[in-house]
PDB file of C-alpha atoms in Angstrom:
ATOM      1  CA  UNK A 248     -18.735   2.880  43.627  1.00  0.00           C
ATOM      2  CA  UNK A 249     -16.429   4.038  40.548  1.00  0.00           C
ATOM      3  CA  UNK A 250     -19.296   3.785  38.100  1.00  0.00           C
ATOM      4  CA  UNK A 251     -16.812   4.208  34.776  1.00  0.00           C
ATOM      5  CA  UNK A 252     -14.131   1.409  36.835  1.00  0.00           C
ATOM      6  CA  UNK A 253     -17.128  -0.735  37.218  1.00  0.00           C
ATOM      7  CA  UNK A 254     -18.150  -0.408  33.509  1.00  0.00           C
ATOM      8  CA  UNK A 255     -14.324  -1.367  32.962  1.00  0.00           C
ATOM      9  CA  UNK A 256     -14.262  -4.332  35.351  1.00  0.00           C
ATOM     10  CA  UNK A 257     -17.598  -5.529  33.619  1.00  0.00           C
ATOM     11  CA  UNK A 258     -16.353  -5.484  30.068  1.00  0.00           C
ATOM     12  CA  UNK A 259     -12.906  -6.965  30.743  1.00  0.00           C
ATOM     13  CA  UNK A 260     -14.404  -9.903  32.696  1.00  0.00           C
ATOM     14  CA  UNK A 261     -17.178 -10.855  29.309  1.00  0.00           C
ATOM     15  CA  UNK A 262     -14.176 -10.061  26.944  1.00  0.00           C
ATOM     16  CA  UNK A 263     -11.902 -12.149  28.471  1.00  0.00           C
ATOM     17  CA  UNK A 264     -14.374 -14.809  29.977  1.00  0.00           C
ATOM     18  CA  UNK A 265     -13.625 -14.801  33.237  1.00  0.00           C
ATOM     19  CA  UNK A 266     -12.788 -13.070  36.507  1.00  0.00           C
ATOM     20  CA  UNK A 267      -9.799 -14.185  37.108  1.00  0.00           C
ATOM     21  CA  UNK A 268      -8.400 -13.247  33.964  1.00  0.00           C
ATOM     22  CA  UNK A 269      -9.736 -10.242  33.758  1.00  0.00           C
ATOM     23  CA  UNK A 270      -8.122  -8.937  36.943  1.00  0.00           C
ATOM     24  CA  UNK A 271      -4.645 -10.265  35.072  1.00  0.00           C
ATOM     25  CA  UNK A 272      -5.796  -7.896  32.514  1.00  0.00           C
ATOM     26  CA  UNK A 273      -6.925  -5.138  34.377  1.00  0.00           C
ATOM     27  CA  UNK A 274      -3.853  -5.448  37.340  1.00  0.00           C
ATOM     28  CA  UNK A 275      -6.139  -6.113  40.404  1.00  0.00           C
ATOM     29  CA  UNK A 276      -7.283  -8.888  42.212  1.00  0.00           C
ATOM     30  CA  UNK A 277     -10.538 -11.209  41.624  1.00  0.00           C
ATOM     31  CA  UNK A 278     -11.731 -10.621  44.960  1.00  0.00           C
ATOM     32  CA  UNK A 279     -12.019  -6.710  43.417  1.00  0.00           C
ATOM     33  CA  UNK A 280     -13.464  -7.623  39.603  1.00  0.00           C
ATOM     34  CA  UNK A 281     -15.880  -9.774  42.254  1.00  0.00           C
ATOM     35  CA  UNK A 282     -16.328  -6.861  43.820  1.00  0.00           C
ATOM     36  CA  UNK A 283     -16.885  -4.297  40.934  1.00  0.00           C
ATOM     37  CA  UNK A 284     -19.493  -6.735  39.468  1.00  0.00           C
ATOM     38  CA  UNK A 285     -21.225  -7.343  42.422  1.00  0.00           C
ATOM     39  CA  UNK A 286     -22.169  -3.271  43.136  1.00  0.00           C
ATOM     40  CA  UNK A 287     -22.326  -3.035  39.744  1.00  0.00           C
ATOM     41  CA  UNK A 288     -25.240  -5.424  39.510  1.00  0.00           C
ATOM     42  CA  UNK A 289     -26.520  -4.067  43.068  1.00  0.00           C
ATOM     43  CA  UNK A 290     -26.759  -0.572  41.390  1.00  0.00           C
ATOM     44  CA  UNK A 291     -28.746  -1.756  38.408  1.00  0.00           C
ATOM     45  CA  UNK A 292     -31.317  -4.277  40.391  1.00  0.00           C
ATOM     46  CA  UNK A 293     -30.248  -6.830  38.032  1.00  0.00           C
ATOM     47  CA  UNK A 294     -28.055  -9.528  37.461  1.00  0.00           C
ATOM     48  CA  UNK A 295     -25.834  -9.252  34.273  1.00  0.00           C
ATOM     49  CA  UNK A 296     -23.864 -12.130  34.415  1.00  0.00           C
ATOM     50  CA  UNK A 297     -24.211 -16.413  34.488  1.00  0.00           C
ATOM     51  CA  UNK A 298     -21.248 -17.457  36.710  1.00  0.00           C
ATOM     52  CA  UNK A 299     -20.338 -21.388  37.140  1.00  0.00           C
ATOM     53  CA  UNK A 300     -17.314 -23.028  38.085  1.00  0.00           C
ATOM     54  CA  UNK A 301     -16.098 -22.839  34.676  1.00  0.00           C
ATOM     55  CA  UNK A 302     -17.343 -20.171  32.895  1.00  0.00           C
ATOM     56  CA  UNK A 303     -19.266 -16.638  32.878  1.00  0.00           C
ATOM     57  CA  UNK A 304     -21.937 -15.844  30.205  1.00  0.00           C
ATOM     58  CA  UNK A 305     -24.003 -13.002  30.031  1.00  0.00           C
ATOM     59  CA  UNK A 306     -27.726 -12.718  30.738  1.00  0.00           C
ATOM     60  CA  UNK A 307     -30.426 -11.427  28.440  1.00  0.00           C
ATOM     61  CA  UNK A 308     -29.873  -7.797  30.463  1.00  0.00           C
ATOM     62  CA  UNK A 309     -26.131  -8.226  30.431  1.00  0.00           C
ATOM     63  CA  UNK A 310     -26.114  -8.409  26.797  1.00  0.00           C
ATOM     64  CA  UNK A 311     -27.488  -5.051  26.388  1.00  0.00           C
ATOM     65  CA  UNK A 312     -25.866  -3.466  28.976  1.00  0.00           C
ATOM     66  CA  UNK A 313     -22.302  -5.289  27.611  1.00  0.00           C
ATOM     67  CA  UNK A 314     -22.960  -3.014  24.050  1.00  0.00           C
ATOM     68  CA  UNK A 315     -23.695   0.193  25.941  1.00  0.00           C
ATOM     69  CA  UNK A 316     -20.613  -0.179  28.366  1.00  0.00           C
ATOM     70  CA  UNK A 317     -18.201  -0.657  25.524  1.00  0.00           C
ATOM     71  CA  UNK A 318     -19.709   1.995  23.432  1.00  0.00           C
ATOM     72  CA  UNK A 319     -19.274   4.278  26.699  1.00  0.00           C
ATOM     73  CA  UNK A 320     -15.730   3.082  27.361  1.00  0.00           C
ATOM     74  CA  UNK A 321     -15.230   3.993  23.859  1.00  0.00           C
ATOM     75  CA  UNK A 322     -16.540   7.239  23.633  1.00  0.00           C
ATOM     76  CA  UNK A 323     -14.052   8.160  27.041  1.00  0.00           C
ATOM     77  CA  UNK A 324     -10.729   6.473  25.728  1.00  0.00           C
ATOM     78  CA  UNK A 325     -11.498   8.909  22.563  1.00  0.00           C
ATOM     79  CA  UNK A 326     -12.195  11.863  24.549  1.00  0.00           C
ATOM     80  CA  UNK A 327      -9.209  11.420  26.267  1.00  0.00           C
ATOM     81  CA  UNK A 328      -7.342  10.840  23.101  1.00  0.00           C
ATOM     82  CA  UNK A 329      -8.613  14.161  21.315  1.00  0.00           C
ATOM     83  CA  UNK A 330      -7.760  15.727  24.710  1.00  0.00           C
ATOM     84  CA  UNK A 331      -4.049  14.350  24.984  1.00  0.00           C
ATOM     85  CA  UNK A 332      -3.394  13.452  21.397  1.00  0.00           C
ATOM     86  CA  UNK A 333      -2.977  14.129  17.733  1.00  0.00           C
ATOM     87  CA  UNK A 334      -5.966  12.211  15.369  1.00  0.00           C
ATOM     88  CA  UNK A 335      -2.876   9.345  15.331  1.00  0.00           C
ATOM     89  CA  UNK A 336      -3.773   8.569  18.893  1.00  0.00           C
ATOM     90  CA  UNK A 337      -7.388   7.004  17.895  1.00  0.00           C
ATOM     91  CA  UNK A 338      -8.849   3.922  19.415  1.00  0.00           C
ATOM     92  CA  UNK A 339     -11.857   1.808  20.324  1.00  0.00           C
ATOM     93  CA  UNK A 340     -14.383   0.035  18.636  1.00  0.00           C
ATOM     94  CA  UNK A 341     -15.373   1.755  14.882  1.00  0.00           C
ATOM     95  CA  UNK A 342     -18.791   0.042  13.802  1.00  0.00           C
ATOM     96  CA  UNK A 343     -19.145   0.435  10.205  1.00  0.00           C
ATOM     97  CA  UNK A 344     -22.062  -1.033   8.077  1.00  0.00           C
ATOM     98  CA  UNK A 345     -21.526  -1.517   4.331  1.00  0.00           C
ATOM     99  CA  UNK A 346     -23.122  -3.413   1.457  1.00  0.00           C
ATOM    100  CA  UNK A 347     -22.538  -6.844   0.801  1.00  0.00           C
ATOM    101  CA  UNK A 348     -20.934  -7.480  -2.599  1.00  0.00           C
ATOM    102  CA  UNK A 349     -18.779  -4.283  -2.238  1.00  0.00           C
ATOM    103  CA  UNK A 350     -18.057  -4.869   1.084  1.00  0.00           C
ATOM    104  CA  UNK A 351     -17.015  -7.970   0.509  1.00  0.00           C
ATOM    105  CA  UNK A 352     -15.072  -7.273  -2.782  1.00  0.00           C
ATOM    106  CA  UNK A 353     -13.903  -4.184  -2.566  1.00  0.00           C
ATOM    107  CA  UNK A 354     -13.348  -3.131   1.294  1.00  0.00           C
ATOM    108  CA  UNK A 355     -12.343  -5.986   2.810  1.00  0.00           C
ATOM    109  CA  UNK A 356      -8.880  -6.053   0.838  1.00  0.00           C
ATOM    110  CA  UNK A 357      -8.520  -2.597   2.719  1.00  0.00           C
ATOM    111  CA  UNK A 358      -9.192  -3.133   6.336  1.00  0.00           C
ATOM    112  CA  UNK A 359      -5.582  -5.088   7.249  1.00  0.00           C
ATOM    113  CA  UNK A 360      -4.070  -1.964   5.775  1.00  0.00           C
ATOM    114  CA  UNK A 361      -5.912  -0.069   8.096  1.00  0.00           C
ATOM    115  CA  UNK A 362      -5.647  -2.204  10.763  1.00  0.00           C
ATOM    116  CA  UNK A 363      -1.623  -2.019  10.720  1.00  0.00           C
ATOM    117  CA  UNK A 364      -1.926   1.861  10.387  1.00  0.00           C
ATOM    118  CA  UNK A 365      -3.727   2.001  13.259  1.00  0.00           C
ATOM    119  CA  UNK A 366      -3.167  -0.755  16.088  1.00  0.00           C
ATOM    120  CA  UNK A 367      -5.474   1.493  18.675  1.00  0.00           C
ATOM    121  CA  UNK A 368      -8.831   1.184  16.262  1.00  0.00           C
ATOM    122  CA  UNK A 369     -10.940  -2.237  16.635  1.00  0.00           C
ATOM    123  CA  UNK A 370     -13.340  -2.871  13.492  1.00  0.00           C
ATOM    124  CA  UNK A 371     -16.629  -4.266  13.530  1.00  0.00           C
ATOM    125  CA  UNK A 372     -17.697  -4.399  10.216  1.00  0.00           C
ATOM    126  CA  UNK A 373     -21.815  -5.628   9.472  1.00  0.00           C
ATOM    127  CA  UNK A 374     -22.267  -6.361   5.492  1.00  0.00           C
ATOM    128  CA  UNK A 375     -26.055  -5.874   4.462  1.00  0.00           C
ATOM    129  CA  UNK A 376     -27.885  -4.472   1.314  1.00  0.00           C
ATOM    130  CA  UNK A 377     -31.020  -3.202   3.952  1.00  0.00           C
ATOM    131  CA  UNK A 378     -30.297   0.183   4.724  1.00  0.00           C
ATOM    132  CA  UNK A 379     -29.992  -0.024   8.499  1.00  0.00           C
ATOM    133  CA  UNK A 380     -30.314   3.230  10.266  1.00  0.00           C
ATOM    134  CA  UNK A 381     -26.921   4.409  11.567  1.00  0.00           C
ATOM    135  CA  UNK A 382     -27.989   6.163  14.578  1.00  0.00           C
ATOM    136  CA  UNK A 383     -30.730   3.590  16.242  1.00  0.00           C
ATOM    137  CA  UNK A 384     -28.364   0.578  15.368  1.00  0.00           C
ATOM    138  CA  UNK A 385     -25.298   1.961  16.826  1.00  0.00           C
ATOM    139  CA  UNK A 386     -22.882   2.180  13.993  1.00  0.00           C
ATOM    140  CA  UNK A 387     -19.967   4.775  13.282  1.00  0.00           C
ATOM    141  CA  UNK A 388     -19.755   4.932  10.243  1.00  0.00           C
ATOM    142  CA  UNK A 389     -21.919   3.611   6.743  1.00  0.00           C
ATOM    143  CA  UNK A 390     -21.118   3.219   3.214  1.00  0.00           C
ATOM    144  CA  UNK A 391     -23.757   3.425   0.791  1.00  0.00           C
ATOM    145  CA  UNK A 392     -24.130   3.270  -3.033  1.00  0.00           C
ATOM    146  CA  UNK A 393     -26.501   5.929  -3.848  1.00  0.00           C
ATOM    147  CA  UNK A 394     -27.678   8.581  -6.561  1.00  0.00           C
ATOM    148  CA  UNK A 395     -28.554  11.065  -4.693  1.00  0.00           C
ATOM    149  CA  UNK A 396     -26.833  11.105  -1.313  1.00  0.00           C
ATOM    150  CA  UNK A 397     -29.030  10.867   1.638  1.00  0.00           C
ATOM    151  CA  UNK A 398     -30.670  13.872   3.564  1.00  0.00           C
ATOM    152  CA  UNK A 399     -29.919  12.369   7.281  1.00  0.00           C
ATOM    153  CA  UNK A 400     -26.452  12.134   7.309  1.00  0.00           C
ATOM    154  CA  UNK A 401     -23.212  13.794   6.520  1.00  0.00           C
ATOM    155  CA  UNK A 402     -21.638  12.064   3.466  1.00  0.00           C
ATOM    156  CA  UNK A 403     -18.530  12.518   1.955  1.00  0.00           C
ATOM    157  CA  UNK A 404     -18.108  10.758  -1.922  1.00  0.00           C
ATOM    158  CA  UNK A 405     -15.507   8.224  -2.224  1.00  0.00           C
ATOM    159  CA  UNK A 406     -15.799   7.128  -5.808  1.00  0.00           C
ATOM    160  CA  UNK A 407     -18.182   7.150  -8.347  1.00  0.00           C
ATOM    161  CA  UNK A 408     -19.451   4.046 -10.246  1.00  0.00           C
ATOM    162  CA  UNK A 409     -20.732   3.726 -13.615  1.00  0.00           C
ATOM    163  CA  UNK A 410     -23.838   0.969 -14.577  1.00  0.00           C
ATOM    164  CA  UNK A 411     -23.626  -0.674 -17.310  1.00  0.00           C
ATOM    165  CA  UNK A 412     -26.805  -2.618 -19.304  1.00  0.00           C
ATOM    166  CA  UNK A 413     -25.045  -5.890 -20.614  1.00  0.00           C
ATOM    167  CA  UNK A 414     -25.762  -9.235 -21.509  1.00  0.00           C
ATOM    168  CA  UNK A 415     -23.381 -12.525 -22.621  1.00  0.00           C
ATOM    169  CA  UNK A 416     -22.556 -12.997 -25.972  1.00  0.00           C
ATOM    170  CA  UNK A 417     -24.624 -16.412 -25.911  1.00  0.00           C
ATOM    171  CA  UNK A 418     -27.676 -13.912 -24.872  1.00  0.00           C
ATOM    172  CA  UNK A 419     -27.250 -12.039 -27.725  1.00  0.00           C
ATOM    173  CA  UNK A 420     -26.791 -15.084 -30.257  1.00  0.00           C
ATOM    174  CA  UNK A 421     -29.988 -15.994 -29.237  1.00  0.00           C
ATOM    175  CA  UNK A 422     -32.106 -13.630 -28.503  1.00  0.00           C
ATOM    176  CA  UNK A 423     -30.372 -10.202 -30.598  1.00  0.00           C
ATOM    177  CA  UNK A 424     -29.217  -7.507 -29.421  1.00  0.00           C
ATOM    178  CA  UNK A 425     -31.746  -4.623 -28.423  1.00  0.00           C
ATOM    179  CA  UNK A 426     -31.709  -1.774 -30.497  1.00  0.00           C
ATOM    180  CA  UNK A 427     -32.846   0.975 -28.216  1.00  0.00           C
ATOM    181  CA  UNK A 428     -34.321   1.499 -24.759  1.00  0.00           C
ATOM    182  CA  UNK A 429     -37.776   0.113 -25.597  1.00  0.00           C
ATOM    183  CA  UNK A 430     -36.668  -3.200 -27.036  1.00  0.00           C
ATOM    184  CA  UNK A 431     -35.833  -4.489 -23.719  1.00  0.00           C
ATOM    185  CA  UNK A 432     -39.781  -4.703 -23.306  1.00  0.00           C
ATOM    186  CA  UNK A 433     -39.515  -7.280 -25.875  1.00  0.00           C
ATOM    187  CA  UNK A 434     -35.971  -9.063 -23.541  1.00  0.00           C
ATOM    188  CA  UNK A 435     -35.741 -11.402 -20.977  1.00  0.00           C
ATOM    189  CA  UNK A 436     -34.203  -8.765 -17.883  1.00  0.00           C
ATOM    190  CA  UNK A 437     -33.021  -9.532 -14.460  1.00  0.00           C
ATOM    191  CA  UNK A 438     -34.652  -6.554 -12.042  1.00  0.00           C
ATOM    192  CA  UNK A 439     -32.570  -5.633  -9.275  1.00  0.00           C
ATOM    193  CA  UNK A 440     -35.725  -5.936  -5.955  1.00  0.00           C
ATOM    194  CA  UNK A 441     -34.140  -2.663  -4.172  1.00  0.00           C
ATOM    195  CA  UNK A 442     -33.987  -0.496  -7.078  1.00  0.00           C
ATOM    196  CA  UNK A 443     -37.078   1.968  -6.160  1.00  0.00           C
ATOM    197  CA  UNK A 444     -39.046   0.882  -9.433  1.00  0.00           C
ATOM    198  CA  UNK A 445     -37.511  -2.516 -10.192  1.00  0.00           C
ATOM    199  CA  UNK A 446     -39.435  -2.858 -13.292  1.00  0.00           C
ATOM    200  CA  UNK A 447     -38.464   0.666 -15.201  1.00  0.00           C
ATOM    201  CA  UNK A 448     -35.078   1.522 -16.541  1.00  0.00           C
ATOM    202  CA  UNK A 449     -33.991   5.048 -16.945  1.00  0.00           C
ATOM    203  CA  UNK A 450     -31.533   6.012 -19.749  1.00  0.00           C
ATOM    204  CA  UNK A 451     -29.822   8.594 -20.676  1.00  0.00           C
ATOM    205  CA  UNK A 452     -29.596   9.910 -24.421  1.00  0.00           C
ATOM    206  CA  UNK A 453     -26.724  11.585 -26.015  1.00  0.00           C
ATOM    207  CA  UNK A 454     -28.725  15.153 -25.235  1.00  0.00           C
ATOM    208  CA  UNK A 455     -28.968  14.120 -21.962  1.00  0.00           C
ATOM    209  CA  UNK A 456     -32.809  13.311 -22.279  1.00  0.00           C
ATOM    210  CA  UNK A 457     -34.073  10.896 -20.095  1.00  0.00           C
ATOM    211  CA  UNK A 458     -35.901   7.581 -21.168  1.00  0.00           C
ATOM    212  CA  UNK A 459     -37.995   5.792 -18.933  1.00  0.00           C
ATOM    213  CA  UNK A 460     -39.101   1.868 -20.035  1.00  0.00           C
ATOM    214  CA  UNK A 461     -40.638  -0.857 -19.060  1.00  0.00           C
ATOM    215  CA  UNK A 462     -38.631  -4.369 -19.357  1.00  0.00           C
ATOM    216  CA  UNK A 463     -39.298  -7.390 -19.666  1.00  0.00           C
ATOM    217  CA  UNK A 464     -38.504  -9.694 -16.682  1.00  0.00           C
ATOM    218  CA  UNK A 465     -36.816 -13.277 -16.422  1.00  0.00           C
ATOM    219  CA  UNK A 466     -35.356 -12.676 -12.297  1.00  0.00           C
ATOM    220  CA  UNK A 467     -36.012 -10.392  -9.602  1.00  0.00           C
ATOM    221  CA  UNK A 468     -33.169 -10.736  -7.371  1.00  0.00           C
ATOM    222  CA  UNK A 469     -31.508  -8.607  -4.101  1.00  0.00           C
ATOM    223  CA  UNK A 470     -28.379  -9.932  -4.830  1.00  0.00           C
ATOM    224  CA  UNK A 471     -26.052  -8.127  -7.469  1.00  0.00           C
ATOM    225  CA  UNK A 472     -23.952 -11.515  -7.652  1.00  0.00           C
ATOM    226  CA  UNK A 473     -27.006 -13.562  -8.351  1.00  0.00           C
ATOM    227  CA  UNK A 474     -27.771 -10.829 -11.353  1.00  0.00           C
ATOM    228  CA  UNK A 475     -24.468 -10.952 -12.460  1.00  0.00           C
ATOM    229  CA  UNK A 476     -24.272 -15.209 -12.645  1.00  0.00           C
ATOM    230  CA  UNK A 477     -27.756 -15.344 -14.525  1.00  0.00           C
ATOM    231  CA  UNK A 478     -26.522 -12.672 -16.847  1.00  0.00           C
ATOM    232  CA  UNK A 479     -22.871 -14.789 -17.892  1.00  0.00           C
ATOM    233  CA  UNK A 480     -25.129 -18.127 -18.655  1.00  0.00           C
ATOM    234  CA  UNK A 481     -26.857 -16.366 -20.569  1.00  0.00           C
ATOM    235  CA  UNK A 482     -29.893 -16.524 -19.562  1.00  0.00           C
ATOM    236  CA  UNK A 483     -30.859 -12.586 -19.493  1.00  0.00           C
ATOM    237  CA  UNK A 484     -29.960  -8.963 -19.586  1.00  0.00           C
ATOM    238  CA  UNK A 485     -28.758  -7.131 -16.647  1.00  0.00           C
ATOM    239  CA  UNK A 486     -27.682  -3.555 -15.266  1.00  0.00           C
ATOM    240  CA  UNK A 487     -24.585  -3.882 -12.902  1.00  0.00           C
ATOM    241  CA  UNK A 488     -22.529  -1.042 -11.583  1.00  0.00           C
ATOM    242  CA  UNK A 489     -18.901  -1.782 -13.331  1.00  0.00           C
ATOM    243  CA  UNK A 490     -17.510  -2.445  -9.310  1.00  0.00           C
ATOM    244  CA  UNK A 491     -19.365  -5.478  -9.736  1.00  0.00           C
ATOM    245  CA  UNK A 492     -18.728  -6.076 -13.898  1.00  0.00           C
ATOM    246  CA  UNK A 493     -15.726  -4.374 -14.891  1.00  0.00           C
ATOM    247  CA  UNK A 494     -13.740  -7.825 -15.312  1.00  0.00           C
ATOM    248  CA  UNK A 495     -16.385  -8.990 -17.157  1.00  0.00           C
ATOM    249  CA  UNK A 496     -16.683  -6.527 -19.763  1.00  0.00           C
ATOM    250  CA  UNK A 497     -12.922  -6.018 -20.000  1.00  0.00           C
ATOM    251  CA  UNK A 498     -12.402 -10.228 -20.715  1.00  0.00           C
ATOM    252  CA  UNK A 499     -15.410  -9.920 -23.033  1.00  0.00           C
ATOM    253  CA  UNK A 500     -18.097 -12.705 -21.331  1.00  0.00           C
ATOM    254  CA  UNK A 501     -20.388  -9.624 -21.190  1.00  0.00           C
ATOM    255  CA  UNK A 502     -20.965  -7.302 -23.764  1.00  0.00           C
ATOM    256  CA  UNK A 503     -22.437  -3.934 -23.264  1.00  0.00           C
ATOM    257  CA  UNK A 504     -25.527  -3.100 -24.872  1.00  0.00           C
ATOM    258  CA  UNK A 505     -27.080   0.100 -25.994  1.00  0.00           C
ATOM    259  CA  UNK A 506     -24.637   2.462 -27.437  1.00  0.00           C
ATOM    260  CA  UNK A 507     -25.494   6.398 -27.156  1.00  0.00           C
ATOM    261  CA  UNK A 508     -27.449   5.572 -24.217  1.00  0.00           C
ATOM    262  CA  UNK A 509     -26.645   5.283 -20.648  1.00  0.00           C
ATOM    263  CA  UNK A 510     -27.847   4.621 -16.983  1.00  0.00           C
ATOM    264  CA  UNK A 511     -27.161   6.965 -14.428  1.00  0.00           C
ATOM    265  CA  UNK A 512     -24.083   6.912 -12.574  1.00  0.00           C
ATOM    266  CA  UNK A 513     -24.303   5.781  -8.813  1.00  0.00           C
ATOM    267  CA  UNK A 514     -21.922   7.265  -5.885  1.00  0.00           C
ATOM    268  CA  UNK A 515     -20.118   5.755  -3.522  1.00  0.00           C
ATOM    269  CA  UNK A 516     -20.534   7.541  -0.273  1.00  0.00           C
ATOM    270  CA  UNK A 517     -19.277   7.338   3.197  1.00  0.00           C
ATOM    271  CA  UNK A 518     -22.261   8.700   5.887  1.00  0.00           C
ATOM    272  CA  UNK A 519     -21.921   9.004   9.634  1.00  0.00           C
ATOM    273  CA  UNK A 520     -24.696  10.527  11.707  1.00  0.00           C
ATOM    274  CA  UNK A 521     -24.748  14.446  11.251  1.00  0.00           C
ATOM    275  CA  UNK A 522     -25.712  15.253  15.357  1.00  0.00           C
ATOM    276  CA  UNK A 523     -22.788  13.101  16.648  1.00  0.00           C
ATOM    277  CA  UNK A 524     -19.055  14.236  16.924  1.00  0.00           C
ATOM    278  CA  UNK A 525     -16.636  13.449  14.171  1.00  0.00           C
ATOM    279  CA  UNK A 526     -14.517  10.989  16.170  1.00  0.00           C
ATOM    280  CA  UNK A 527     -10.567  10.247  15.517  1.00  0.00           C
ATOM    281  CA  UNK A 528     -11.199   7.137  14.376  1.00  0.00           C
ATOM    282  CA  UNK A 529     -14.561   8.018  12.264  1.00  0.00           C
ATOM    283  CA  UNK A 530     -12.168  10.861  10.143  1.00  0.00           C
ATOM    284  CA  UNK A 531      -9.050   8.440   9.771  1.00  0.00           C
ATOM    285  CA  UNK A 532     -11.260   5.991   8.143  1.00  0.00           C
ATOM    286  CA  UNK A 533     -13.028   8.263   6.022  1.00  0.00           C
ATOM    287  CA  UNK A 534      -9.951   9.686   5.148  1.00  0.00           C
ATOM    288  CA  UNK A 535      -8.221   6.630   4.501  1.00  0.00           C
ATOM    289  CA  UNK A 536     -11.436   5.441   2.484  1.00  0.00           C
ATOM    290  CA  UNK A 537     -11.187   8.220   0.113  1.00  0.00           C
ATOM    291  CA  UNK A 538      -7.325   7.937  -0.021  1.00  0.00           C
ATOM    292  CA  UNK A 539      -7.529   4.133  -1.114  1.00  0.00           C
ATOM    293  CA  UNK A 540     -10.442   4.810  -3.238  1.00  0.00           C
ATOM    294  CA  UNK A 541      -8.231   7.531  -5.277  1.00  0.00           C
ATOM    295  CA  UNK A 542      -5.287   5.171  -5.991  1.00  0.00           C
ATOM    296  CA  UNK A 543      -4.250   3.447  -9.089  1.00  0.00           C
ATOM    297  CA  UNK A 544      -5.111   0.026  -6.878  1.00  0.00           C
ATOM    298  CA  UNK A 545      -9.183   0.567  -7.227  1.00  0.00           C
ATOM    299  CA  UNK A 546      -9.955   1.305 -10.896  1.00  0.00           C
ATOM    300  CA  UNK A 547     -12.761  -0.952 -11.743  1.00  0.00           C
ATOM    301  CA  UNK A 548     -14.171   0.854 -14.846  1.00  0.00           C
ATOM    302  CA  UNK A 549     -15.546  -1.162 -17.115  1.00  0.00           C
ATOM    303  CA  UNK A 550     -13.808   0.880 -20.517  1.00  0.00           C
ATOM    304  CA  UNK A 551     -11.771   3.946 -21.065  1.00  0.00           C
TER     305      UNK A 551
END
């Protein structure tokens, strides 16, 4: 048995549910995608597919071994790319994990672009604030926002992002503006529930001393939207990276607070798993990434 023809045969019949069409995809006959399957499910001691008269689904072990064939399949048709072809040539599936609200506001205006660059490249794109791990989960490619990198990947920065402490002007008719740091013990504060100490704020002075307080707490939240809508009715302070804020501030709804002080900035970094090979398709997106990331298209800063 072709093992890597079998692995083929398998993944075109699931992709294009059935075996019929899949040997109109694959330019063979169903008696050998009936075949392929067969031997391939002889070789393994287990069946991988649910055939009826109408349709094919996978099994519980076909499901698993579905995601490893295409990953293998993947990893040969970009072999044989790098072996026959410039870093134009790329293709296969590109699994990239990302954060929610960025993903969602700021990447996914970007991936049609890509995707007409580059017909060859399939993206799966997962959106999730857990921090997956790249390697165990299977993905390409990750984009984090992060202070201070991470020490298990290779990371390359894309852009850099600025928080901002702010509140609505209906806030701060209210309840007064804070005068420094220490004053927001006295506040009502959304806490962001990923931060690593949710409940302390660190600031930066003019001198570039650092500040560490306590604040006062109305929400904990995951979500940076959910932050972000509390903070415009009013109903609290907030920290937001200016991706997330920048309209806000710039039509006025919220204010910034705290002049002469600041929070650390926050980086936006692309990681992919240090012990694996730099694929085509991996090094066009980060490239493209940083490209798009470095126009005049993606300036979200909240002033200046």
């Amino acid at each position: 048995m072709d093992r890597l023809r079998a692995l083929e045969v398998f993944v075109a019949v699931v992709a294009r549910g059935g075996f019929a069409r899949a040997a109109d995809a694959l330019d063979t006959s169903p008696a050998n995608v009936t075949r392929y399957v067969a031997e391939l499910e002889a070789h393994l001691g287990t069946r991988l597919l649910h055939r009826t008269s109408r349709r094919v689904s996978l099994t519980e072990a076909g499901e698993a071994y579905y995601e490893r064939a295409r990953t293998i399949l993947d990893e040969v048709a970009e072999a044989e790319a790098a072996a026959t072809a410039s870093a134009s040539g790329a293709r296969g599936r590109l699994r990239i994990n990302a954060p929610l609200v960025f993903g969602a506001r700021h990447l996914a205006p970007l991936w049609p672009r890509f995707m007409a660059l580059h017909p060859e490249v399939e993206l799966d794109i997962a959106l999730t604030d857990r921090i997956v791990d790249l390697v165990e989960e299977g993905y390409d490619l990750g984009i984090r926002i992060s202070r201070g990198g991470s020490q298990h990947y290779v990371s390359r920065k894309l852009a850099t992002s600025h928080n901002v402490i702010c509140a609505s002007p209906d806030y701060i008719a209210r309840h007064g503006t804070p005068g420094t740091p220490a004053d927001l013990a006295r506040h009502r504060c959304v806490v962001y529930g990923y931060a690593p100490e949710p409940e302390t704020w660190t600031f930066l002075g003019a001198d570039g001393a650092e500040v560490r307080v306590r604040v006062g707490i109305r929400l904990r939240t995951n979500s940076g939207d959910t932050a972000r809508a509390v903070a415009l009715a009013g109903e609290a302070i907030t920290w937001q990276p200016d991706f997330l804020i920048g309209d806000d501030i710039r039509a006025g709804t919220l204010v910034p607070l705290l002049p002469g002080w600041r929070l650390p900035d926050i980086d936006i970094l692309a990681l992919y798993p240090s012990r694996r090979h730099l694929s085509a398709k991996v090094r066009l997106m980060v490239d493209f990434l940083a490209d798009a990331f470095h126009g005049p298209l993606h300036r979200w800063e909240a002033a200046g």
